[in-house]
mmCIF file of C-alpha atoms and ligand atoms in Angstrom:
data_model
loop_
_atom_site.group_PDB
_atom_site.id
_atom_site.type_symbol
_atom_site.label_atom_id
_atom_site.label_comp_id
_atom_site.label_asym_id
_atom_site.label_seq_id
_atom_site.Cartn_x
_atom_site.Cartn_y
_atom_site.Cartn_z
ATOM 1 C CA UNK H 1 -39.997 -45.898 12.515
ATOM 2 C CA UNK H 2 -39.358 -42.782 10.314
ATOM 3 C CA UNK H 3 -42.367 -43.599 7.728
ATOM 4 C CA UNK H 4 -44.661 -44.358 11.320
ATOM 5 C CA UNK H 5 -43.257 -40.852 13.009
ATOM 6 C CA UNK H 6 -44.791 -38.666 9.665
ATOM 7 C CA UNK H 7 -48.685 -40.658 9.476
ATOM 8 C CA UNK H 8 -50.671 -37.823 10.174
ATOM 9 C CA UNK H 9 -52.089 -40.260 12.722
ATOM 10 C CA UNK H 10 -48.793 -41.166 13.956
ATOM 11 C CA UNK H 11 -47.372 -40.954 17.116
ATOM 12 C CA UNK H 12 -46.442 -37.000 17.216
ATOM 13 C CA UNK H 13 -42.631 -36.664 17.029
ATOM 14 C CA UNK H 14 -40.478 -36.256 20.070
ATOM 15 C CA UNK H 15 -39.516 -32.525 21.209
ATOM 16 C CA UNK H 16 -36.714 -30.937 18.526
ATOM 17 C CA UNK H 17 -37.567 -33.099 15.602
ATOM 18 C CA UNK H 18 -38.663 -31.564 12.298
ATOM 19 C CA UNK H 19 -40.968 -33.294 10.166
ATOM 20 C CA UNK H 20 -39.526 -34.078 7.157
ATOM 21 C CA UNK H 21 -41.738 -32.535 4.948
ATOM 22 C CA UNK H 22 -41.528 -29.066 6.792
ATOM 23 C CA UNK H 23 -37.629 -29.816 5.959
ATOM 24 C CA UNK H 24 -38.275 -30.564 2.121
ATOM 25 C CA UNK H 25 -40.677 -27.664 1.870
ATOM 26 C CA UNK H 26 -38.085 -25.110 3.722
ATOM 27 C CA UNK H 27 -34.704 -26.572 1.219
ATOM 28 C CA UNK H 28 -36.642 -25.948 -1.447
ATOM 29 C CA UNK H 29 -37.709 -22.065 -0.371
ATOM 30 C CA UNK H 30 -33.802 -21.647 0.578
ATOM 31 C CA UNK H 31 -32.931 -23.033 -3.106
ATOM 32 C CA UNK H 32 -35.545 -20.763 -5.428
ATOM 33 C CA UNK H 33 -34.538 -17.713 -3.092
ATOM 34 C CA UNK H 34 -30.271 -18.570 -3.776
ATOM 35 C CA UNK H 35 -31.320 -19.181 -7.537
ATOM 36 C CA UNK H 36 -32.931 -15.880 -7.483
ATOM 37 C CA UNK H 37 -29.740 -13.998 -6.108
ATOM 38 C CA UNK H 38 -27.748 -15.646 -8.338
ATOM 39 C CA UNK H 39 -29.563 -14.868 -11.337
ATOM 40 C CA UNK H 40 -29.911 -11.025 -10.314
ATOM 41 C CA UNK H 41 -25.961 -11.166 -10.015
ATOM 42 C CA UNK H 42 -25.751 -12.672 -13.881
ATOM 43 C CA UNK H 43 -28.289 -10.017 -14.854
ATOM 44 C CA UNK H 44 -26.029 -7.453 -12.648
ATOM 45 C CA UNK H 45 -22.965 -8.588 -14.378
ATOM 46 C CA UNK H 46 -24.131 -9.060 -18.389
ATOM 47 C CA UNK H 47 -25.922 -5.019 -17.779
ATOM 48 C CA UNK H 48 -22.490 -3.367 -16.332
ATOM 49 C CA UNK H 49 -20.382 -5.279 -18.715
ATOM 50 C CA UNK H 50 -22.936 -4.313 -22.222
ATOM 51 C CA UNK H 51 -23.879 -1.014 -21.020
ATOM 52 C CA UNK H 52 -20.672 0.359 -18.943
ATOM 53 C CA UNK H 53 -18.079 -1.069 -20.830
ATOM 54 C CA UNK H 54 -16.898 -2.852 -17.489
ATOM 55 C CA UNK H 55 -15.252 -5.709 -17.632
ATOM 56 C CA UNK H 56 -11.937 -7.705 -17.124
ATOM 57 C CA UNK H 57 -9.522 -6.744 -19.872
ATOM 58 C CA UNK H 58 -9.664 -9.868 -22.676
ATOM 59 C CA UNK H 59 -6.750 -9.823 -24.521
ATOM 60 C CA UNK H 60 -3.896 -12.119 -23.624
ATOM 61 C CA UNK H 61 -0.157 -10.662 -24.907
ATOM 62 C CA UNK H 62 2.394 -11.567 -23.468
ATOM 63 C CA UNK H 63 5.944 -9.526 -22.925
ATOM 64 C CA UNK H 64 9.769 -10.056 -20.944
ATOM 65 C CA UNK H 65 9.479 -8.255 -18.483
ATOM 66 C CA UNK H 66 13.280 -8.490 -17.886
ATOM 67 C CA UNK H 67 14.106 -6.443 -21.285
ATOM 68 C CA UNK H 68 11.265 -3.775 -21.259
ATOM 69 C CA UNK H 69 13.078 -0.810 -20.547
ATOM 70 C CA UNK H 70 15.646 -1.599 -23.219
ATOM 71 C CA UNK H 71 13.671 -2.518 -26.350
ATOM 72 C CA UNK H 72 10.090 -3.085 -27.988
ATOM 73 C CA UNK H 73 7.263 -1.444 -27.440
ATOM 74 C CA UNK H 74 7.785 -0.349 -23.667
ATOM 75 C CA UNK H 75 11.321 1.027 -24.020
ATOM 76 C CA UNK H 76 11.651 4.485 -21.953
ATOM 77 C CA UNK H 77 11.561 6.400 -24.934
ATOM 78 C CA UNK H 78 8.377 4.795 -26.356
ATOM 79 C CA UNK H 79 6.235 5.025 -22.804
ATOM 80 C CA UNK H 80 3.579 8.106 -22.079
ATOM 81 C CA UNK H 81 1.097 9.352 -24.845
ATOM 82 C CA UNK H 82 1.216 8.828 -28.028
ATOM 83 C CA UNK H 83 -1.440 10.161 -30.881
ATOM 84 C CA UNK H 84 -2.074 7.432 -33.739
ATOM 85 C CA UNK H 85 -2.751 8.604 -37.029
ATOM 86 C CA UNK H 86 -6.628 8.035 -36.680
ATOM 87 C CA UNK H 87 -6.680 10.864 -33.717
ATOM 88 C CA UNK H 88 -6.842 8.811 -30.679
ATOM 89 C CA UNK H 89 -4.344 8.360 -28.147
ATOM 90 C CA UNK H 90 -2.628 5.313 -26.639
ATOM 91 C CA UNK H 91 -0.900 5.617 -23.204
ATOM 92 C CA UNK H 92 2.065 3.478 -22.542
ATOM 93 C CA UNK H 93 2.926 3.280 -18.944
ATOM 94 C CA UNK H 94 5.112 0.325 -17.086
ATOM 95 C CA UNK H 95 4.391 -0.299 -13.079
ATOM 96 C CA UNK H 96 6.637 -1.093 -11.304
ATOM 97 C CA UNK H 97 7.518 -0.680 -6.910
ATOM 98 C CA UNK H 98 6.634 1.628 -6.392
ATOM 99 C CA UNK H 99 5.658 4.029 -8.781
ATOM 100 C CA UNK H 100 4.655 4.231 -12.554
ATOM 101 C CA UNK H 101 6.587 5.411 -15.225
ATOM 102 C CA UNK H 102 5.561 8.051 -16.480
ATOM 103 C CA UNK H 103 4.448 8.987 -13.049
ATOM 104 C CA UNK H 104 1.794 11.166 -14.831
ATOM 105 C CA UNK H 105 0.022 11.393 -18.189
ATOM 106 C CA UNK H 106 -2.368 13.613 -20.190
ATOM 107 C CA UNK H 107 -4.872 12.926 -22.154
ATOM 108 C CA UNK H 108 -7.158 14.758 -24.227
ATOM 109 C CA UNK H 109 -11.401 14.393 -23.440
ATOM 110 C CA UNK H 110 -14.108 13.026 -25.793
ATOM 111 C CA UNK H 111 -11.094 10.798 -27.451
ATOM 112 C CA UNK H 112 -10.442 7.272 -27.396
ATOM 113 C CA UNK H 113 -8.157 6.528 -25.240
ATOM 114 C CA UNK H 114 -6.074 2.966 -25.126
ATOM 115 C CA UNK H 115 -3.819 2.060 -21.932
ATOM 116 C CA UNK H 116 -1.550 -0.578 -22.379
ATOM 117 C CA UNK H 117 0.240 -1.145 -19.209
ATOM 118 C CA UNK H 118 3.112 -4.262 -18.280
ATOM 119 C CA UNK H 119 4.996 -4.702 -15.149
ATOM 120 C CA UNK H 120 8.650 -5.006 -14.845
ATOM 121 C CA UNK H 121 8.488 -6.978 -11.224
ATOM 122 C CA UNK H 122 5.524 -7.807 -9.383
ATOM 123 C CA UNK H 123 1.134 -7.713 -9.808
ATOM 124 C CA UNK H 124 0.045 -4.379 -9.746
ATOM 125 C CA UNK H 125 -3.031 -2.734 -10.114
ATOM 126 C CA UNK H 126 -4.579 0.467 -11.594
ATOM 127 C CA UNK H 127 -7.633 2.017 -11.497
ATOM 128 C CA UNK H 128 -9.284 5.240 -12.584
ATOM 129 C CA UNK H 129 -12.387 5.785 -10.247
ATOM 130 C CA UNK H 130 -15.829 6.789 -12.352
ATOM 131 C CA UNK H 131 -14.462 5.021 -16.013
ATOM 132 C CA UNK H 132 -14.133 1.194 -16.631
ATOM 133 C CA UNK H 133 -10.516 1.494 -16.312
ATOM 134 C CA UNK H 134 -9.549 -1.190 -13.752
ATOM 135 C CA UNK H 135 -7.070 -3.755 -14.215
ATOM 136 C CA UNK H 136 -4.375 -5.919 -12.864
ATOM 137 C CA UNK H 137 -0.788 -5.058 -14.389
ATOM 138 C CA UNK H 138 0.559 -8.471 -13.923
ATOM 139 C CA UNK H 139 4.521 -9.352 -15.351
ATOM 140 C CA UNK H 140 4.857 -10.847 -18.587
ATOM 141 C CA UNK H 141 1.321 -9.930 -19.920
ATOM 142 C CA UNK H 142 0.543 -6.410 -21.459
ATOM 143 C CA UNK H 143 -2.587 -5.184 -20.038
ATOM 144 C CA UNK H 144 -4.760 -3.094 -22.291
ATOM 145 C CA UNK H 145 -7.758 -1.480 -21.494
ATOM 146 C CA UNK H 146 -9.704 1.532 -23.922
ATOM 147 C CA UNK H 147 -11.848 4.089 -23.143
ATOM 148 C CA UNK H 148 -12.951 7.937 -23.178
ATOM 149 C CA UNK H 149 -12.987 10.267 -20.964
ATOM 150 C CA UNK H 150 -16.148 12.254 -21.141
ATOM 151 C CA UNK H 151 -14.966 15.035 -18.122
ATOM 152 C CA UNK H 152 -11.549 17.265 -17.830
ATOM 153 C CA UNK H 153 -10.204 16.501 -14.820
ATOM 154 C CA UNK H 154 -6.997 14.812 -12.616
ATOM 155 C CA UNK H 155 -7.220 11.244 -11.561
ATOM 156 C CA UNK H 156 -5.137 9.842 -9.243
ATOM 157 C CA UNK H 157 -5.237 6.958 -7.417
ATOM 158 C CA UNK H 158 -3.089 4.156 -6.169
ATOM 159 C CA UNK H 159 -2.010 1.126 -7.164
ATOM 160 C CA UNK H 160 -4.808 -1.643 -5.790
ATOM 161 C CA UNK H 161 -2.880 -4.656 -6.119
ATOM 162 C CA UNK H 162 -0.556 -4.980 -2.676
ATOM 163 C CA UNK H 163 2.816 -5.050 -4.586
ATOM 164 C CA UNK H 164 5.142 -4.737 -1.436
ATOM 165 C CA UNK H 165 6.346 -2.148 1.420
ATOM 166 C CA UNK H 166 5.714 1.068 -0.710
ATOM 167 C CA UNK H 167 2.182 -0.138 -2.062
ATOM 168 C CA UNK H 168 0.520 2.599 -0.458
ATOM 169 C CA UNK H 169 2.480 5.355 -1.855
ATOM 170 C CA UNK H 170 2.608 3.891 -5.519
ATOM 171 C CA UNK H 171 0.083 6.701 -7.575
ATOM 172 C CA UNK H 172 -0.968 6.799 -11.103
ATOM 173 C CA UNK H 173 -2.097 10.334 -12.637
ATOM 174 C CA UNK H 174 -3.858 10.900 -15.388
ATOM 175 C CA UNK H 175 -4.486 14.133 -16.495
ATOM 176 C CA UNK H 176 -7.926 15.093 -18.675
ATOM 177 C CA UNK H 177 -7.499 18.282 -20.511
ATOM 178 C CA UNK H 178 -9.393 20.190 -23.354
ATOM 179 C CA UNK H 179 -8.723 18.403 -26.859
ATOM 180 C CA UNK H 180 -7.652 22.381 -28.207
ATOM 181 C CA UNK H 181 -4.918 22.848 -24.924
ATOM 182 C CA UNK H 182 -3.954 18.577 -25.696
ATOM 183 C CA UNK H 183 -3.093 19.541 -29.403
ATOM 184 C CA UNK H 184 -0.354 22.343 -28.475
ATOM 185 C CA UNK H 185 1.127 20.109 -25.654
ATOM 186 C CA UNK H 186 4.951 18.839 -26.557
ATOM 187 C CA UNK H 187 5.833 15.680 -25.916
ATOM 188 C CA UNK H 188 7.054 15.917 -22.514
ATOM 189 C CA UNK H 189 4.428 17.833 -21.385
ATOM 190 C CA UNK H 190 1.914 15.178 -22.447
ATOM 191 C CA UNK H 191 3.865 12.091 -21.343
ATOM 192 C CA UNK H 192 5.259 13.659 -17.775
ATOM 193 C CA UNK H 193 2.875 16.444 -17.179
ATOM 194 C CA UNK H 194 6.007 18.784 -16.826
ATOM 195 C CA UNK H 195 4.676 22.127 -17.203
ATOM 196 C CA UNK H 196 7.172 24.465 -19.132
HETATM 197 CU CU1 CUA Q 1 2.059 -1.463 -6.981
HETATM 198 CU CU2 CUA Q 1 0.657 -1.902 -5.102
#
């Protein structure tokens, strides 16, 4: 009855029903147009990641988060910026509800600049808006994400993984000042943005 209904000198088909052809010819528009999307999304994806740097953070290292205030890398007097011999900076910083300690950093511009972040209790998230810094702080891993600022300036912005009641008033800062006013900072200055 089908093969009958589609003879072009068939019976014409009742009221509602599609020939199948029309059917095959409209999948297949639906399936080169989704192909399409999908490749612009790779293409999309492969550009932002080669060209901006953006991308999920790749390195898997993995911490207890039940000792990090008291030794290792992320003990208290270990976290904030730190210069390395070769000039750039790293920025230690744990997350935890709800805030980040150090609450605020500062950096110097035109420098590398490595964050390595952990979590003492739940999934956090931070994010500085205009760089390829964005990543989730999750416990037990060390997140690390590098990059350079290329404009002086304050960033602040909250934590964007929901970690709990105080999510929305859990900040990070991070300072960008001139490389000449970074070099004369002291330690505390740098790592809590005290001014003294
Ligand atoms: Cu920490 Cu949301």
């Amino acid at each position: 009855m089908a093969e009958s209904s589609t003879h072009p000198l068939g019976p014409p088909l009742p009221d509602g029903i599609v020939p199948a052809e029309v059917v095959a010819r409209t999948e297949k528009r639906w399936i080169i147009l989704m192909a399409a999307m999908l490749l612009i999304m790779m293409a999309i994806v492969v550009v932002t990641g080669i060209a901006g740097a953006l991308h999920p953070p790749s390195n898997v290292e993995v911490i207890d988060p039940t000792t990090l205030h008291l030794q290792g890398e992320f003990a208290e007097s270990n976290l904030g910026t730190a210069v390395e011999p070769d000039g750039s900076v790293t920025v230690r910083i744990i997350a935890e509800q709800y805030d980040f300690v150090p609450h605020c950093v500062q950096v110097p511009v035109g420098t590398p600049v490595k964050f390595r972040l952990t979590s003492a209790d739940v999934v956090h998230g931070f994010l500085l808006p205009e760089t390829n810094v964005n990543t989730m702080v999750v416990p037990g891993f060390v997140a690390e994400v590098r990059t350079s600022f290329t404009t002086r300036g304050e960033y602040a912005m909250p934590c964007h993984e929901f970690c709990g009641l105080g999510h929305h008033a859990m900040w990070a800062h991070v300072s960008v000042v001139p490389k000449e006013r970074f070099a004369n900072l002291t330690y505390l200055e740098r790592t809590r943005c005290a001014s003294q």
